Short mmCIF file of C-alpha atoms in Angstrom, two decimals:
data_model
loop_
_atom_site.label_atom_id
_atom_site.label_comp_id
_atom_site.label_asym_id
_atom_site.label_seq_id
_atom_site.Cartn_x
_atom_site.Cartn_y
_atom_site.Cartn_z
CA MET A 1 103.75 1.57 -71.84
CA SER A 2 104.32 -1.63 -69.84
CA PRO A 3 107.63 -1.92 -67.94
CA GLU A 4 110.55 -3.49 -69.78
CA ARG A 5 113.76 -4.84 -68.32
CA VAL A 6 116.55 -2.90 -70.00
CA ALA A 7 120.31 -3.51 -70.15
CA LEU A 8 122.51 -0.65 -71.35
CA VAL A 9 125.94 -1.62 -72.67
CA GLY A 10 128.21 1.42 -72.56
CA PRO A 11 130.70 3.53 -70.64
CA VAL A 12 130.04 5.01 -67.20
CA HIS A 13 132.33 6.36 -64.47
CA PRO A 14 135.32 6.15 -64.19
CA TYR A 15 135.22 6.86 -67.95
CA LYS A 16 134.97 10.56 -68.63
CA GLY A 17 133.09 12.80 -70.98
CA GLY A 18 129.67 13.00 -72.54
CA GLY A 19 129.39 9.33 -73.48
CA ALA A 20 129.71 8.15 -69.89
CA ARG A 21 127.39 10.88 -68.65
CA HIS A 22 124.76 10.00 -71.27
CA THR A 23 124.77 6.27 -70.46
CA THR A 24 124.50 7.01 -66.74
CA GLU A 25 121.73 9.57 -67.09
CA LEU A 26 119.79 7.31 -69.48
CA ALA A 27 119.90 4.52 -66.90
CA HIS A 28 118.54 6.86 -64.21
CA ARG A 29 115.79 8.12 -66.52
CA LEU A 30 114.72 4.63 -67.60
CA ARG A 31 114.46 3.48 -64.01
CA ALA A 32 112.52 6.61 -63.03
CA ALA A 33 110.09 5.85 -65.88
CA GLY A 34 109.40 2.42 -64.36
CA HIS A 35 111.74 0.24 -66.43
CA PRO A 36 114.15 -1.92 -64.37
CA THR A 37 117.57 -1.08 -65.80
CA ALA A 38 121.11 -2.40 -65.46
CA VAL A 39 124.34 -1.14 -67.00
CA GLU A 40 126.99 -3.42 -68.47
CA SER A 41 130.13 -1.29 -68.65
CA TRP A 42 133.83 -1.58 -69.34
CA ARG A 43 136.97 -2.12 -67.36
CA ALA A 44 138.98 -1.62 -70.59
CA GLN A 45 137.05 0.05 -73.40
CA TYR A 46 139.71 0.99 -75.99
CA PRO A 47 143.35 0.11 -76.61
CA ALA A 48 145.47 3.02 -75.38
CA ALA A 49 146.98 3.42 -78.86
CA LEU A 50 143.54 4.31 -80.25
CA TYR A 51 142.71 6.91 -77.61
CA PRO A 52 145.57 9.40 -77.17
CA GLY A 53 144.52 10.78 -73.82
CA THR A 54 143.45 9.84 -70.32
CA GLN A 55 140.34 7.68 -70.56
CA THR A 56 139.21 7.91 -66.93
CA VAL A 57 138.74 10.42 -64.13
CA ASP A 58 138.93 10.07 -60.36
CA GLU A 59 135.69 11.83 -59.48
CA PRO A 60 132.31 11.06 -61.11
CA GLU A 61 130.82 13.89 -63.20
CA GLY A 62 127.29 13.10 -62.04
CA GLU A 63 125.41 10.69 -59.80
CA PRO A 64 126.71 7.14 -60.48
CA TYR A 65 124.15 4.47 -61.36
CA PRO A 66 124.07 1.75 -58.68
CA ASP A 67 123.18 -1.35 -60.75
CA THR A 68 126.37 -1.38 -62.83
CA ARG A 69 128.84 -4.09 -63.80
CA ARG A 70 132.27 -3.20 -65.17
CA GLU A 71 133.49 -6.47 -66.65
CA LEU A 72 133.82 -5.94 -70.42
CA ALA A 73 137.32 -5.61 -71.87
CA TRP A 74 138.34 -5.02 -75.47
CA TYR A 75 140.95 -7.80 -75.21
CA ARG A 76 138.62 -10.53 -73.81
CA PRO A 77 136.30 -11.82 -76.59
CA ASP A 78 135.12 -14.67 -74.36
CA GLY A 79 133.77 -12.07 -71.94
CA TRP A 80 131.69 -10.43 -74.68
CA TRP A 81 129.81 -13.65 -75.42
CA ARG A 82 129.30 -14.51 -71.74
CA ALA A 83 127.94 -11.02 -71.06
CA GLY A 84 125.45 -11.41 -73.92
CA ARG A 85 124.19 -14.75 -72.60
CA ARG A 86 123.70 -13.27 -69.14
CA LEU A 87 121.92 -10.19 -70.49
CA ALA A 88 119.57 -12.37 -72.56
CA ARG A 89 118.34 -13.97 -69.34
CA GLU A 90 118.05 -10.66 -67.48
CA ALA A 91 116.65 -8.19 -70.03
CA ASP A 92 113.87 -7.73 -72.56
CA LEU A 93 115.86 -5.01 -74.34
CA VAL A 94 119.65 -4.74 -74.74
CA VAL A 95 120.93 -1.33 -75.87
CA LEU A 96 124.41 -1.16 -77.41
CA THR A 97 125.71 2.43 -77.21
CA LEU A 98 127.88 2.97 -80.29
CA PHE A 99 130.51 5.72 -80.20
CA SER A 100 133.21 4.20 -82.41
CA PRO A 101 133.61 1.30 -84.85
CA VAL A 102 136.30 0.01 -82.48
CA GLN A 103 133.43 -1.20 -80.28
CA VAL A 104 131.78 -3.26 -83.03
CA PRO A 105 133.67 -6.57 -82.56
CA ALA A 106 132.74 -6.57 -78.87
CA TYR A 107 129.14 -5.72 -79.65
CA LEU A 108 128.93 -8.52 -82.21
CA GLY A 109 130.18 -10.86 -79.49
CA VAL A 110 127.53 -9.60 -77.05
CA LEU A 111 124.86 -9.97 -79.74
CA ALA A 112 125.95 -13.55 -80.49
CA GLY A 113 125.67 -14.37 -76.81
CA VAL A 114 122.16 -12.91 -76.61
CA ARG A 115 120.99 -14.83 -79.66
CA SER A 116 122.47 -18.10 -78.39
CA VAL A 117 120.15 -18.02 -75.38
CA ARG A 118 116.90 -16.40 -76.48
CA GLY A 119 117.01 -16.10 -80.24
CA ASP A 120 114.93 -13.08 -81.19
CA ARG A 121 112.98 -12.85 -77.94
CA THR A 122 115.40 -10.32 -76.43
CA ARG A 123 115.43 -7.19 -78.61
CA VAL A 124 118.80 -5.57 -79.33
CA VAL A 125 119.02 -1.90 -80.34
CA ALA A 126 122.09 0.04 -81.47
CA LEU A 127 122.05 3.55 -79.99
CA CYS A 128 124.30 5.47 -82.38
CA HIS A 129 126.01 8.57 -81.02
CA ASN A 130 127.85 8.56 -84.33
CA VAL A 131 126.83 6.12 -87.05
CA LEU A 132 130.29 6.66 -88.58
CA PRO A 133 133.22 8.69 -87.25
CA HIS A 134 133.77 12.25 -88.45
CA GLU A 135 137.28 11.16 -89.51
CA ARG A 136 136.77 7.65 -90.80
CA ARG A 137 138.80 4.76 -92.19
CA ALA A 138 137.71 2.40 -94.96
CA VAL A 139 137.14 -0.44 -92.50
CA ASP A 140 134.75 1.64 -90.39
CA VAL A 141 131.89 1.32 -92.89
CA SER A 142 132.18 -2.47 -93.02
CA LEU A 143 132.31 -2.79 -89.26
CA VAL A 144 129.29 -0.61 -88.56
CA ARG A 145 127.28 -2.14 -91.39
CA SER A 146 127.87 -5.60 -89.93
CA LEU A 147 126.38 -4.48 -86.62
CA LEU A 148 123.44 -2.45 -87.93
CA ARG A 149 122.30 -5.32 -90.16
CA ARG A 150 122.14 -7.72 -87.21
CA VAL A 151 120.35 -5.65 -84.55
CA ASP A 152 116.57 -5.34 -84.23
CA GLY A 153 116.50 -1.55 -84.19
CA VAL A 154 118.60 1.60 -84.43
CA LEU A 155 118.30 4.97 -82.71
CA ALA A 156 120.13 7.96 -84.22
CA HIS A 157 120.41 11.56 -83.03
CA SER A 158 119.52 13.41 -86.23
CA ALA A 159 117.60 12.86 -89.45
CA ASP A 160 120.87 12.82 -91.43
CA GLN A 161 122.33 10.16 -89.17
CA ALA A 162 119.15 8.09 -89.37
CA LEU A 163 119.28 8.26 -93.17
CA LEU A 164 122.90 7.09 -93.12
CA ALA A 165 122.01 4.21 -90.80
CA ARG A 166 119.05 3.21 -92.94
CA GLY A 167 121.25 2.91 -96.00
CA MET A 168 123.71 0.72 -94.11
CA ARG A 169 120.96 -1.58 -92.78
CA GLY A 170 119.83 -2.49 -96.27
CA ALA A 171 116.48 -3.22 -97.89
CA GLY A 172 113.82 -4.76 -95.70
CA ALA A 173 115.25 -3.60 -92.37
CA GLY A 174 113.17 -1.40 -90.10
CA ALA A 175 113.68 2.34 -90.36
CA PRO A 176 115.90 3.84 -87.63
CA VAL A 177 114.23 5.95 -84.96
CA THR A 178 115.40 9.55 -84.63
CA ALA A 179 115.61 11.22 -81.21
CA VAL A 180 117.32 14.47 -80.24
CA LEU A 181 120.25 13.87 -77.91
CA PRO A 182 118.95 15.13 -74.55
CA PRO A 183 120.87 17.20 -71.97
CA HIS A 184 123.40 15.21 -69.92
CA LEU A 185 125.56 17.97 -68.50
CA PRO A 186 128.40 17.47 -66.00
CA ASP A 187 127.79 18.41 -62.40
CA THR A 188 129.95 21.54 -62.16
CA GLY A 189 128.43 23.02 -59.03
CA ALA A 190 126.92 26.49 -59.09
CA ALA A 191 127.82 28.78 -61.98
CA VAL A 192 130.13 31.66 -61.06
CA PRO A 193 128.05 34.88 -61.03
CA PRO A 194 129.14 37.06 -63.97
CA LYS A 195 130.81 40.39 -63.32
CA PRO A 196 129.41 43.43 -65.14
CA GLY A 197 130.88 44.39 -68.48
CA GLU A 198 132.79 42.52 -71.16
CA ARG A 199 135.75 40.20 -70.69
CA ARG A 200 136.96 40.64 -74.29
CA HIS A 201 137.62 36.91 -74.23
CA LEU A 202 136.20 33.89 -76.07
CA LEU A 203 136.24 30.18 -75.20
CA PHE A 204 136.43 26.96 -77.20
CA LEU A 205 135.96 23.86 -75.03
CA GLY A 206 136.21 20.19 -75.98
CA ILE A 207 138.38 17.61 -77.70
CA VAL A 208 140.42 19.33 -80.42
CA ARG A 209 140.20 17.40 -83.68
CA PRO A 210 140.23 18.64 -87.30
CA TYR A 211 136.44 18.46 -87.73
CA LYS A 212 135.98 20.84 -84.79
CA GLY A 213 137.41 23.70 -86.91
CA VAL A 214 139.71 25.36 -84.38
CA ASP A 215 142.00 26.36 -87.25
CA VAL A 216 139.03 28.15 -88.85
CA LEU A 217 138.41 29.94 -85.55
CA LEU A 218 142.02 31.11 -85.31
CA ARG A 219 141.92 32.54 -88.84
CA ALA A 220 138.57 34.21 -88.15
CA LEU A 221 139.88 35.67 -84.88
CA ALA A 222 142.74 37.27 -86.79
CA ALA A 223 140.45 38.54 -89.54
CA GLY A 224 137.30 39.67 -87.74
CA ALA A 225 137.53 40.09 -83.99
CA PRO A 226 138.72 43.35 -82.44
CA GLY A 227 142.44 43.34 -81.68
CA ASP A 228 141.96 43.26 -77.90
CA VAL A 229 139.82 40.09 -77.95
CA SER A 230 141.60 36.91 -76.83
CA LEU A 231 140.75 33.21 -76.97
CA THR A 232 141.24 30.11 -74.83
CA VAL A 233 141.15 26.70 -76.53
CA ALA A 234 140.69 24.17 -73.71
CA GLY A 235 140.59 20.40 -74.16
CA GLU A 236 142.56 17.36 -75.28
CA PHE A 237 144.51 17.98 -78.50
CA TRP A 238 144.43 14.61 -80.28
CA GLY A 239 147.22 15.51 -82.68
CA GLY A 240 149.21 17.56 -80.19
CA THR A 241 149.40 21.35 -80.13
CA ALA A 242 152.30 21.91 -82.55
CA GLU A 243 150.21 22.53 -85.68
CA LEU A 244 147.89 25.04 -84.01
CA GLU A 245 150.80 26.71 -82.23
CA ALA A 246 152.45 27.24 -85.62
CA LEU A 247 149.23 28.65 -87.07
CA THR A 248 148.82 30.96 -84.07
CA ALA A 249 152.32 32.33 -84.60
CA GLU A 250 151.81 32.66 -88.36
CA LEU A 251 148.66 34.72 -87.78
CA GLY A 252 150.36 36.96 -85.21
CA LEU A 253 148.04 35.77 -82.41
CA GLY A 254 150.72 34.65 -79.95
CA ASP A 255 149.65 37.10 -77.25
CA ARG A 256 145.90 36.57 -77.81
CA VAL A 257 145.50 32.78 -77.84
CA ARG A 258 145.98 30.28 -75.02
CA LEU A 259 146.06 26.59 -75.91
CA ARG A 260 145.20 24.68 -72.73
CA ASP A 261 145.96 21.04 -73.53
CA GLY A 262 144.31 18.37 -71.36
CA TYR A 263 140.90 17.23 -70.20
CA VAL A 264 139.06 19.92 -68.24
CA PRO A 265 137.59 18.52 -64.99
CA ALA A 266 134.02 19.52 -64.22
CA GLU A 267 135.01 21.57 -61.19
CA GLU A 268 137.18 23.85 -63.36
CA LEU A 269 134.43 24.68 -65.84
CA PRO A 270 132.66 27.48 -63.90
CA ASP A 271 135.78 29.66 -63.79
CA LEU A 272 136.52 29.04 -67.48
CA TYR A 273 133.02 30.12 -68.44
CA ALA A 274 133.05 33.09 -66.07
CA GLY A 275 136.13 34.46 -67.83
CA ALA A 276 134.53 34.49 -71.30
CA ASP A 277 131.95 36.56 -73.16
CA ALA A 278 130.86 33.64 -75.37
CA VAL A 279 131.60 30.05 -76.33
CA VAL A 280 132.58 29.54 -79.99
CA LEU A 281 131.80 26.23 -81.73
CA PRO A 282 133.43 26.45 -85.19
CA TYR A 283 132.68 22.84 -86.21
CA ARG A 284 133.07 21.81 -89.84
CA THR A 285 130.75 18.84 -89.23
CA ALA A 286 128.68 17.72 -86.25
CA THR A 287 126.05 15.20 -85.25
CA ALA A 288 124.92 16.28 -81.79
CA SER A 289 126.64 18.22 -79.02
CA GLN A 290 126.04 19.25 -75.44
CA ASN A 291 128.23 22.34 -75.72
CA VAL A 292 125.46 24.82 -76.53
CA TRP A 293 123.41 23.71 -73.53
CA LEU A 294 126.50 23.62 -71.31
CA ALA A 295 127.39 27.20 -72.22
CA HIS A 296 123.81 28.31 -71.58
CA GLU A 297 123.87 26.52 -68.22
CA HIS A 298 126.69 28.89 -67.28
CA GLY A 299 125.01 31.97 -68.69
CA LEU A 300 127.05 32.34 -71.89
CA PRO A 301 125.80 32.99 -75.43
CA VAL A 302 127.14 30.80 -78.22
CA ILE A 303 128.66 31.58 -81.61
CA ALA A 304 128.26 28.39 -83.65
CA THR A 305 128.22 27.06 -87.17
CA ARG A 306 125.12 25.50 -88.68
CA ALA A 307 126.80 22.08 -88.73
CA GLY A 308 124.65 19.15 -87.62
CA ALA A 309 122.33 19.91 -84.71
CA LEU A 310 124.36 22.81 -83.26
CA ALA A 311 122.06 25.46 -84.71
CA ASP A 312 118.94 23.75 -83.35
CA HIS A 313 119.72 24.99 -79.84
CA VAL A 314 120.87 28.54 -80.67
CA ARG A 315 118.25 31.27 -81.08
CA GLU A 316 120.08 33.54 -83.48
CA GLY A 317 120.16 37.12 -82.28
CA VAL A 318 118.65 36.10 -78.91
CA ASP A 319 121.21 33.86 -77.17
CA GLY A 320 123.84 33.48 -79.87
CA LEU A 321 124.93 33.94 -83.47
CA LEU A 322 125.27 31.45 -86.34
CA CYS A 323 127.54 31.16 -89.35
CA ALA A 324 128.40 28.76 -92.15
CA PRO A 325 130.63 25.76 -91.32
CA GLY A 326 134.19 25.85 -92.62
CA ASP A 327 133.85 29.50 -93.70
CA VAL A 328 136.54 31.77 -92.23
CA ASP A 329 134.94 34.95 -93.59
CA ASP A 330 131.48 34.16 -92.22
CA LEU A 331 132.84 33.27 -88.79
CA ALA A 332 134.92 36.47 -88.83
CA ARG A 333 131.71 38.35 -89.65
CA ALA A 334 129.95 36.72 -86.66
CA LEU A 335 132.82 37.59 -84.30
CA GLU A 336 132.81 41.19 -85.49
CA GLU A 337 129.02 41.36 -85.08
CA PHE A 338 129.23 39.87 -81.60
CA TYR A 339 131.54 42.66 -80.43
CA THR A 340 129.43 45.53 -81.71
CA PRO A 341 128.56 47.79 -78.75
CA GLY A 342 125.95 46.30 -76.44
CA THR A 343 125.67 42.94 -78.23
CA PRO A 344 127.51 40.74 -75.71
CA GLU A 345 125.28 42.01 -72.87
CA ARG A 346 122.11 41.68 -74.96
CA LEU A 347 122.85 38.09 -75.97
CA ARG A 348 123.88 37.15 -72.44
CA ALA A 349 120.54 38.48 -71.20
CA GLY A 350 118.75 36.17 -73.65
CA VAL A 351 120.37 32.98 -72.37
CA ARG A 352 118.12 30.50 -70.56
CA PRO A 353 119.25 27.15 -69.09
CA VAL A 354 117.63 24.11 -70.71
CA ASP A 355 114.93 22.12 -68.92
CA PRO A 356 116.07 18.50 -69.42
CA ALA A 357 112.83 16.74 -68.37
CA PRO A 358 110.81 16.97 -71.63
CA TRP A 359 113.84 16.10 -73.75
CA TRP A 360 114.47 12.95 -71.71
CA ALA A 361 110.82 11.88 -71.63
CA ASP A 362 110.70 11.98 -75.43
CA TYR A 363 114.07 10.26 -75.75
CA VAL A 364 113.15 7.34 -73.48
CA GLU A 365 109.88 6.80 -75.34
CA ARG A 366 111.59 6.77 -78.72
CA LEU A 367 114.34 4.43 -77.55
CA LEU A 368 111.85 1.90 -76.26
CA SER A 369 110.03 2.02 -79.59
CA ALA A 370 113.16 1.43 -81.70
#
């Protein structure tokens, strides 16, 4: 494949979380594959009212990418168009990383700027982390449709998401490309060596939103896990903790559940993982997630639902257990099975860290073909 000049439009440090890590790692991988790459990032990505949490961190969660601009702002439409005109002169391929419909107006501005300079000679691809939000508004469909019908190609992270994108693009548009979201894990330093025996403790890690199913996990913990097993729920609670605190009290779990509200910095992750027997991912719905691979990186088995792509990275009975999404009884069954004698140690012994190289090689190739 001949080298292409690529411009990635998306978040990087100081923005936090998987989106920023993915954009940064993708830039590194494209450059390593011989494609000159630049990143066009944000100095203000979302209005604060739409993101109830801290958007940035002080320390990068991986190696920053050197060729990065941070000039886009959600409140400066003139800057969107100017950035597009500049990228049209600098790149053969512009990649718009879509996480939320809130980004669409800016991306339409960038796209208009590209087209005003080079017409269709600079290809524009929408890289969809989520084609539509898990918790969506009526306007979201219209916004995303308007973008997907104007770009030259679409990359989605699962067959279901690609099918959704294809329907929104309409008749005659090219079929979206599907590529598995590759590993882009935070740099947490060395994993803490596990102590022998069981901790009798489980961990949920990540942003707490209704589709993540933490309420299902709490009910399953009360119904199926042994009475001495506790749980930490660590991450940003988008609706606050009051509802889950009330449910915890109602279920009589007050002394077994810790709700740790707030973003978890990368340097704190090793100790969190070291204190748990397994990570539980009780998602009702999912597209793609790094949480299975992140748990395995720290030596922990995973108890997950079969939502989205979660189950693709769990070898049931080898390095984790699976259950039905949104099903309290089935998750309770999995928790009870996990704590049968010898099972935590056996599943921990089956855990292997992921090798990111082949996943990224495939991903880069598919992106460039979109």
